[in-house]
Coordinates of C-alpha atoms in Angstrom, one line a residue:
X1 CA 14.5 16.9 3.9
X2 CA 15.3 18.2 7.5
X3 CA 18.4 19.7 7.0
X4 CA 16.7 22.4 4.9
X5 CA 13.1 22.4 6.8
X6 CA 15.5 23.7 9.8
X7 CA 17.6 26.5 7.4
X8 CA 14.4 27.9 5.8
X9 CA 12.9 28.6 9.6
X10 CA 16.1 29.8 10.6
X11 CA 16.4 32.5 8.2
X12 CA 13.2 33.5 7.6
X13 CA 12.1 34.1 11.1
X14 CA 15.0 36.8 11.4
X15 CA 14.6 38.7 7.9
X16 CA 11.0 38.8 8.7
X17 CA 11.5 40.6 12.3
X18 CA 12.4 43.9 11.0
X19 CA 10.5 45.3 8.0
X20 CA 13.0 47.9 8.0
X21 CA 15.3 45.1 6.4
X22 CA 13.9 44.3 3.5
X23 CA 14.1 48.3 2.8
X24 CA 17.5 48.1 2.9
X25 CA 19.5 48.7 -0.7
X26 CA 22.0 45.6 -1.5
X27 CA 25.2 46.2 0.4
X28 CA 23.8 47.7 3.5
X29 CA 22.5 44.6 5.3
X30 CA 23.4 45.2 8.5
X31 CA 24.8 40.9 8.9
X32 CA 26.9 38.5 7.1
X33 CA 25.4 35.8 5.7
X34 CA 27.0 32.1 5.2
X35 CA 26.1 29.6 3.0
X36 CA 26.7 25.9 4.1
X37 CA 26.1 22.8 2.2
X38 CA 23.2 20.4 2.7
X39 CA 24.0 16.9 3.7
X40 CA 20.8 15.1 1.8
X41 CA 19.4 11.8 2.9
X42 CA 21.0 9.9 0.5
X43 CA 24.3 11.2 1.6
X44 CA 24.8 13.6 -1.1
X45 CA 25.0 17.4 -1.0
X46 CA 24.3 20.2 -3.2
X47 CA 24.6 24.2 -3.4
X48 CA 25.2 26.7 -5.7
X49 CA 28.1 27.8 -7.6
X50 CA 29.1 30.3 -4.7
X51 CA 28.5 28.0 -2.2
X52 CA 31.7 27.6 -0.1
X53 CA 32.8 28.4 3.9
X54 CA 33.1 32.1 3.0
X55 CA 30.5 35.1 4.0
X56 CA 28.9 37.5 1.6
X57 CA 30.1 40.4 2.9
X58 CA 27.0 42.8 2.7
X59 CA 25.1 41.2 -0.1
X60 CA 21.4 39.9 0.0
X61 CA 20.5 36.4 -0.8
X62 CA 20.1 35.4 -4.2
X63 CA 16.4 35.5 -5.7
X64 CA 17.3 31.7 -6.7
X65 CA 18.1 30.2 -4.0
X66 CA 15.7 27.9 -2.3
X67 CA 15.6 25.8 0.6
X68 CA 15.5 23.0 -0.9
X69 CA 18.9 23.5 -2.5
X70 CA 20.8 24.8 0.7
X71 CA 20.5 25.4 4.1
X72 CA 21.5 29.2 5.3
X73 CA 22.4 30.2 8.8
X74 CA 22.4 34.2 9.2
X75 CA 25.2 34.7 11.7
X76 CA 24.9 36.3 15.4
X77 CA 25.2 39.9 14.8
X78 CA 21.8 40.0 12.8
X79 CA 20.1 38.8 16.2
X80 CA 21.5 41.2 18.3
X81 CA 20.7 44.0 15.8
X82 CA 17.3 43.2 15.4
X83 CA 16.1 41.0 17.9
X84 CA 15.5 41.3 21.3
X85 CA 17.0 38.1 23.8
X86 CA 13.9 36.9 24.6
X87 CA 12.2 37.0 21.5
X88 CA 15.2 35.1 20.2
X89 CA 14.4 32.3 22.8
X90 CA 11.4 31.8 21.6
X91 CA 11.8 31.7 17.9
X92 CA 14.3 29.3 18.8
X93 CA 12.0 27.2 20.6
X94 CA 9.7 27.4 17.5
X95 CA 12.3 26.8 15.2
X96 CA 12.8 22.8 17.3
X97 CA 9.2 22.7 18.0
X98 CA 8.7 22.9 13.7
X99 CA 11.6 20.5 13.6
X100 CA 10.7 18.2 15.5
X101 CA 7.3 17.8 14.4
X102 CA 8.7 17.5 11.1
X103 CA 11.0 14.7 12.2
X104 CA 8.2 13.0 13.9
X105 CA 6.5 12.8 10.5
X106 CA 9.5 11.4 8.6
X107 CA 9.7 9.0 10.8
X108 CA 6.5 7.7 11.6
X109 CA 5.8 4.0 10.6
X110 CA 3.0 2.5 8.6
X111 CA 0.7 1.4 11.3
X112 CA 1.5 4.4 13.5
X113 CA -1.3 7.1 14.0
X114 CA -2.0 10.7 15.4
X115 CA -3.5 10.2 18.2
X116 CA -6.9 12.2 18.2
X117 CA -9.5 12.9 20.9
X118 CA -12.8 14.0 20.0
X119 CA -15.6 14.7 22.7
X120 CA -18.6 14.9 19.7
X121 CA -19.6 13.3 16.9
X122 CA -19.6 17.4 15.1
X123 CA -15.7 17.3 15.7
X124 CA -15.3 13.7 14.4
X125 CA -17.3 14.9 11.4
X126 CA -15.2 18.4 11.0
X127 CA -12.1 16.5 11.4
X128 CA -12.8 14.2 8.8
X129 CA -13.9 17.3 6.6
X130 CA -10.4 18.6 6.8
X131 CA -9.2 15.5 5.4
X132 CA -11.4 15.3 2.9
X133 CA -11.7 11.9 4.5
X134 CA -15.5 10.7 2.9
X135 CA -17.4 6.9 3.0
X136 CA -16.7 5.6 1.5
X137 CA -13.1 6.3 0.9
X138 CA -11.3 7.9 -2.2
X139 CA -8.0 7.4 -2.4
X140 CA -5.5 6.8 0.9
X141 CA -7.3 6.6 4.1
X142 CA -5.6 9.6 6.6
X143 CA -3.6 7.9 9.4
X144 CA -5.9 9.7 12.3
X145 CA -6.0 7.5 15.2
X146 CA -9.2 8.6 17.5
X147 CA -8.5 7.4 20.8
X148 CA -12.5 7.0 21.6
X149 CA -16.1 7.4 20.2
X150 CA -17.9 10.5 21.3
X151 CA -20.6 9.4 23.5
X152 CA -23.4 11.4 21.5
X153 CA -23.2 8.9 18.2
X154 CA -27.1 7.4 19.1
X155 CA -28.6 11.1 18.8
X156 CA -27.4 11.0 15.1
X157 CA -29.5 9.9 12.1
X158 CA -28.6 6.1 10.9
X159 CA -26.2 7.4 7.5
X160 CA -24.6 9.4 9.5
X161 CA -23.9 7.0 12.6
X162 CA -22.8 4.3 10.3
X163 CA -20.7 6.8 8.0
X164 CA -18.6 8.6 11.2
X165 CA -18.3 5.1 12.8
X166 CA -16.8 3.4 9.9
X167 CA -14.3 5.9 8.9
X168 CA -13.2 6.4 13.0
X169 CA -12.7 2.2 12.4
X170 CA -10.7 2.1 9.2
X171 CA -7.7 3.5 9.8
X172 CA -7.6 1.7 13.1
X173 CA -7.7 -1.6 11.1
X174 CA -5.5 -0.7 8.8
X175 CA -3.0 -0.1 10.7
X176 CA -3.0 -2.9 12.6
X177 CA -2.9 -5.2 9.6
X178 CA -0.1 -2.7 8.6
X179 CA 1.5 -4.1 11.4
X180 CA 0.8 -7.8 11.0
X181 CA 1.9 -8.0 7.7
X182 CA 5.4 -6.2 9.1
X183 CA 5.2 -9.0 11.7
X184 CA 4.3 -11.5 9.0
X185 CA 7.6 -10.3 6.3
X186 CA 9.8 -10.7 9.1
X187 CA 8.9 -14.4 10.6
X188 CA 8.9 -15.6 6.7
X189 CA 12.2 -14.1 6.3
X190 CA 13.8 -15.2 9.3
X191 CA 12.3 -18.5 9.2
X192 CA 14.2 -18.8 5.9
X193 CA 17.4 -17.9 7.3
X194 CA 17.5 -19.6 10.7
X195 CA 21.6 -20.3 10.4
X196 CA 21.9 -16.3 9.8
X197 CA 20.1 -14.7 12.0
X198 CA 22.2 -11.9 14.5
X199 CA 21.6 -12.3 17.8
X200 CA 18.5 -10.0 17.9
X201 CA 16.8 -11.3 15.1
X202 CA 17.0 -14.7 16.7
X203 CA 15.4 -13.4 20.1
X204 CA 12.8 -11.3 18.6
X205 CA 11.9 -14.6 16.3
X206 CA 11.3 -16.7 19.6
X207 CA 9.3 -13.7 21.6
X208 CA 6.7 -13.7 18.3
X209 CA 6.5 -17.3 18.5
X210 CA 5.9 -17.4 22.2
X211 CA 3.5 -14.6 21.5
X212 CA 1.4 -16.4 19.3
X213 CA 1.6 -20.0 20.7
X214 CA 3.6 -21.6 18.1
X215 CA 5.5 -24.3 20.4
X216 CA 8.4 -26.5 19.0
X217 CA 12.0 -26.0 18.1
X218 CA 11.8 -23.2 15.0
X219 CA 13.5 -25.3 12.4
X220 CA 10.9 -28.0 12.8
X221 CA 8.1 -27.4 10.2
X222 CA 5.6 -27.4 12.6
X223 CA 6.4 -24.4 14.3
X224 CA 6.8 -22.7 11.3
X225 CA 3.5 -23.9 9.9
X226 CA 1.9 -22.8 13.0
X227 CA 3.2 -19.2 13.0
X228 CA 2.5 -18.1 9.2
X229 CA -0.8 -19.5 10.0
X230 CA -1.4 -17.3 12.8
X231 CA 0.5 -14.1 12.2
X232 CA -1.5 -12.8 9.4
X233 CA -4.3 -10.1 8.7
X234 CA -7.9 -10.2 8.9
X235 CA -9.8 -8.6 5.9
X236 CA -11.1 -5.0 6.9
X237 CA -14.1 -6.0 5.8
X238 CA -14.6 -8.7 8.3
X239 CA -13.3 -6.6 11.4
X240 CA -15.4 -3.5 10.6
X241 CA -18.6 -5.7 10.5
X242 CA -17.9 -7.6 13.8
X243 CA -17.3 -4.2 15.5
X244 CA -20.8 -2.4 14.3
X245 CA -22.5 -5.6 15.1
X246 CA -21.3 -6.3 18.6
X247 CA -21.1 -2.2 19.4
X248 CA -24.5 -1.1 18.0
X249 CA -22.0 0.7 15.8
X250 CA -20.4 2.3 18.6
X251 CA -23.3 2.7 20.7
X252 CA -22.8 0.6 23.6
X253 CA -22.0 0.9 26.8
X254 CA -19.2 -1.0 27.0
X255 CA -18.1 0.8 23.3
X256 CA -18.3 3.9 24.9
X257 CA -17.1 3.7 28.9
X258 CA -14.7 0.7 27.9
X259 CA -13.3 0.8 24.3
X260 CA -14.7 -2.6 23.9
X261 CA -15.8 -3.3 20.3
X262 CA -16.0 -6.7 20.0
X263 CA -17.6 -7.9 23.2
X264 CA -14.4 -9.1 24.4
X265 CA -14.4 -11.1 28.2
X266 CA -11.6 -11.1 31.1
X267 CA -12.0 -12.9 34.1
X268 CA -9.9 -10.3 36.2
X269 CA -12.3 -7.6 38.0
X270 CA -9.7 -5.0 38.0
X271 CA -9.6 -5.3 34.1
X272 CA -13.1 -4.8 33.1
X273 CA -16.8 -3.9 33.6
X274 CA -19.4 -6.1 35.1
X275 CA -22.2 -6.6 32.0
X276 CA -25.7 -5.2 33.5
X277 CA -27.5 -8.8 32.7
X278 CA -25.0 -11.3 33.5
X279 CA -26.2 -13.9 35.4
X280 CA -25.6 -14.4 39.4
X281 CA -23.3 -17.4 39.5
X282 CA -21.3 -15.7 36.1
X283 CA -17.9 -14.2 36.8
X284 CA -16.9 -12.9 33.8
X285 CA -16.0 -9.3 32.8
X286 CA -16.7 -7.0 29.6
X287 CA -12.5 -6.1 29.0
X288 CA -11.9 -2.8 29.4
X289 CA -8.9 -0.9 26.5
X290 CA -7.1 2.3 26.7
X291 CA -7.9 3.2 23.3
X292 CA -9.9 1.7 20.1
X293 CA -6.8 0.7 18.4
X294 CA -6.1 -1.5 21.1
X295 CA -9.1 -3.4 21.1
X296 CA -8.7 -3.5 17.0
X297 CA -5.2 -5.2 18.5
X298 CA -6.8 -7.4 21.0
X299 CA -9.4 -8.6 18.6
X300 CA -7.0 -9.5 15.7
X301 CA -4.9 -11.6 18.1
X302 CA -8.0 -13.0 19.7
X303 CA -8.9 -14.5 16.0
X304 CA -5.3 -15.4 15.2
X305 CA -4.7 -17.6 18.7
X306 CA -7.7 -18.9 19.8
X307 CA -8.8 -22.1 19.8
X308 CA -12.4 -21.5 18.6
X309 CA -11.1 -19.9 15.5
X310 CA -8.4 -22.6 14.1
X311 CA -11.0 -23.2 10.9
X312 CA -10.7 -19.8 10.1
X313 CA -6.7 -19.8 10.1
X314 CA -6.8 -22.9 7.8
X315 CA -9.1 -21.2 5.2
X316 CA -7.2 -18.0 5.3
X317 CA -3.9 -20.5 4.8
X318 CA -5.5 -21.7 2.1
X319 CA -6.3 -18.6 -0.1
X320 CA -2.8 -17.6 0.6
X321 CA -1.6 -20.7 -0.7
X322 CA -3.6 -20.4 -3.7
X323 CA -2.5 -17.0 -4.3
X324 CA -6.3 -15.6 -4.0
X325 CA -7.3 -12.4 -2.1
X326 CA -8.6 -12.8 1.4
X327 CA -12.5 -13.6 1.1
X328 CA -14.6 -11.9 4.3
X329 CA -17.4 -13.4 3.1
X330 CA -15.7 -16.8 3.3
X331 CA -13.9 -16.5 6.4
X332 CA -16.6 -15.4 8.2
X333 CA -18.3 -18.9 7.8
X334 CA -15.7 -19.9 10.2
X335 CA -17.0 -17.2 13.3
X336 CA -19.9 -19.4 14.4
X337 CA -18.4 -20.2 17.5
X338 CA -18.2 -16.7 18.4
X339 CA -21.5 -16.0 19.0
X340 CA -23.7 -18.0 21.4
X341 CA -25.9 -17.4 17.8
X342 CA -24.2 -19.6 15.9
X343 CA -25.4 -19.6 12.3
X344 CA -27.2 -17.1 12.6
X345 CA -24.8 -14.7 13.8
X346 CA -22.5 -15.8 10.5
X347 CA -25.5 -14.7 8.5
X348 CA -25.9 -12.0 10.5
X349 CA -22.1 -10.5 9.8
X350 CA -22.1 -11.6 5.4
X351 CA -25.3 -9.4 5.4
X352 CA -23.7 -6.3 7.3
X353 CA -20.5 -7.0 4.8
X354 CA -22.8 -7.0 1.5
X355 CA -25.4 -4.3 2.3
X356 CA -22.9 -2.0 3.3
X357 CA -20.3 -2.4 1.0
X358 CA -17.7 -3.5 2.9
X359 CA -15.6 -5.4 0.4
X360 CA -13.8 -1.8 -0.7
X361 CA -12.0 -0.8 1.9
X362 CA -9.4 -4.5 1.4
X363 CA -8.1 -2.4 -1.0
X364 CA -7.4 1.0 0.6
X365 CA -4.2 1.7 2.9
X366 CA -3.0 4.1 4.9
X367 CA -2.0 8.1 3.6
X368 CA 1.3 8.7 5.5

C-alpha cells in the first residue's frame, strides 16, 4: 500500500536519529505527533479508535499501531530538535527514492522486466542464486530482464552453459508472450465490439492491424481471421530451442557483439553486422538489437508475419480452435523453411525440445 510504505519511512527515520529518544519517559517527547487516516486502494480508510485531526500532546505511539493500519507524520519541531538541515534533505531524498521504487513495483506490468547487466557468466549465476532462480524452474520464473550474454559463456562446462543460458532466455520469452496474449485479449475484445469502441480503442485496433498485415475493412471476417491468426504466442519451448540452436547457446558472435539469437537478416548496413563467410555478390546483414528481449520481440513477430511461416499460424489456429495446448513439437514441423536445412533442421529443433526437457517451461509465468 503506498500510502503507508511512505508513513512508516517517515517516522521511523526521525525516531531512529536520536537514541536519546527512545530514553525518554512517556510525556516528555520533545514533538507532537498526528495521526492521519490512510486512503487504501480500494478507496477505503482505516485507523484506530483515536485516530482523528488532533495531536497527542506528549504521548508516545502506541505499541499497536502498525503501518499497515495508519500512516503517521511526526510534525516539524521533532526535525529541528533533532536533526540537522542537511541531514533532513537527505532522508527526505531517501524517503522518495524508497517510494518511488516502491511505486515502480506496483506498477510494473506482466511482461515488464528489471533491466540487468551482467559482464560474467559468475554474476549471471550469483544473480540467479539470489533468486533461488534454478533449471529447471520451481515455481514463478523472477521477472529479471538481462540486457546481454556475458561474453565468457564458451569457457564454461556444457551443464552449466546450457543451464545459465536457458534461465537468462525464459523470462525474456515469457514476457513477451505476456505481452501477446495482452495484445491478443484486446483485438478479440474489440473485434467483438466494433460499434463501441471510444475513439482510442478504435485507433489502437487499426495500428495492431497495420502492425501485423491484416489488410481489409475490420468488420470483414477476413481481417479478423487474419489478425487472431497472427497475434498470438509461440510456445516457450519452441523459441528457447531456436535460440540455443542458431546462437551456439549464446556463443556466437553475432549472440554476443549483436543480441542476435535467431540469425535474423536486414538488408540495411547501418543496422547490422557483415557475417564473416557471406559470399561476395551477398548483401545481406546479421541484424543487430539493443537488448535480448528485443530480439525475443523481433523473432516472435518474424514467425507471426512472415510469409514463410503461414503453415505454422494455421496449425497453431487449429489447436486453439480445438481447445488443445500449443504443441512445440507440432509447430515446429512447420519451420522447414527457416533453415536452408530443411528437414533436417526441424529434426534438429524436436530433438533439442525432447532431450532437454523443454516442454516445462509452457507452463511457468512470470513472479511479479
Amino acid at each position: 500500500m503506498i500510502s503507508s510504505a511512505i508513513g512508516v519511512v517517515m517516522v521511523m527515520i526521525p525516531w531512529n536519529a536520536d537514541k536519546r529518544l527512545g530514553n525518554l519517559p512517556a510525556g516528555q517527547w520533545p514533538f507532537n505527533l498526528q495521526i492521519k487516516p490512510v486512503f487504501h486502494q480500494d478507496g477505503g480508510t482505516a485507523c484506530p479508535a483515536d485516530c482523528g485531526n488532533h495531536a497527542l500532546q506528549g504521548q508516545s505511539p502506541a505499541a499497536s499501531a502498525t503501518p499497515d493500519v495508519f500512516s503517521m507524520t511526526a510534525m516539524a519541531s521533532v526535525s529541528r530538535t533533532l536533526i540537522p538541515p542537511p541531514v533532513r534533505v537527505l532522508i527526505v531524498l531517501m524517503a522518495l527514492i524508497l517510494a518511488l521504487q516502491g511505486l515502480v513495483e506496483l506498477l510494473r506490468k506482466p511482461h515488464e522486466l528489471r533491466p540487468i547487466r551482467a559482464d560474467q557468466a559468475a554474476q549471471l549465476q550469483r544473480l540467479f542464486d539470489h533468486h533461488d532462480y534454478r533449471w529447471p524452474p520451481q515455481g514463478k520464473v523472477p521477472p529479471l530482464g538481462i540486457l546481454s550474454l556475458p561474453p565468457d559463456l564458451d569457457t564454461l562446462d556444457v551443464d552449466q552453459k546450457k543451464s545459465l543460458f536457458f534461465r537468462t532466455l525464459l523470462p525474456l520469452v515469457l514476457a513477451e508472450n505476456a505481452r501477446l496474449r495482452e495484445r491478443r485479449r484486446f483485438a478479440h475484445d474489440a473485434l467483438n465490439r466494433l460499434e463501441t469502441l471510444t475513439g482510442s480503442e478504435g485507433r489502437r485496433l487499426q495500428r495492431l492491424a497495420r502492425q501485423y498485415g491484416a489488410e481489409g475493412a475490420l468488420d470483414a471476417p477476413a481481417t479478423r481471421t487474419t489478425l487472431l491468426r497472427r497475434v498470438d504466442i509461440i510456445p516457450p519451448a519452441l523459441v528457447l530451442a531456436q535460440a540455443a540452436n542458431e546462437s551456439g547457446w549464446g556463443t556466437s558472435r553475432f549472440a554476443v557483439e549483436a543480441n542476435n539469437l535467431f540469425g535474423i537478416w536486414t538488408y540495411e548496413a547501418s543496422a547490422g553486422l557483415t557475417p564473416g563467410e557471406r559470399n561476395v555478390d551477398a548483401r545481406h546483414y546479421v541484424r543487430a538489437y539493443p537488448s535480448l528481449q528485443r530480439a525475443v520481440r523481433d523473432y516472435l513477430h518474424n514467425l507471426n508475419i512472415g510469409h514463410a511461416y503461414g503453415a505454422l499460424r494455421r496449425q497453431r489456429a487449429a489447436m486453439r480452435a480445438r481447445g488443445e495446448p500449443l504443441d512445440p513439437l507440432v509447430l515446429a514441423g512447420a519451420l522447414e523453411r527457416y533453415s536452408e536445412r530443411g528437414v533436417d533442421y526441424v529434426t534438429e529443433i524436436r530433438g533439442m525440445i525432447r532431450s532437454n526437457d523443454l516442454n516445462r517451461p509452457g507452463q511457468l509465468h512470470l513472479a511479479q
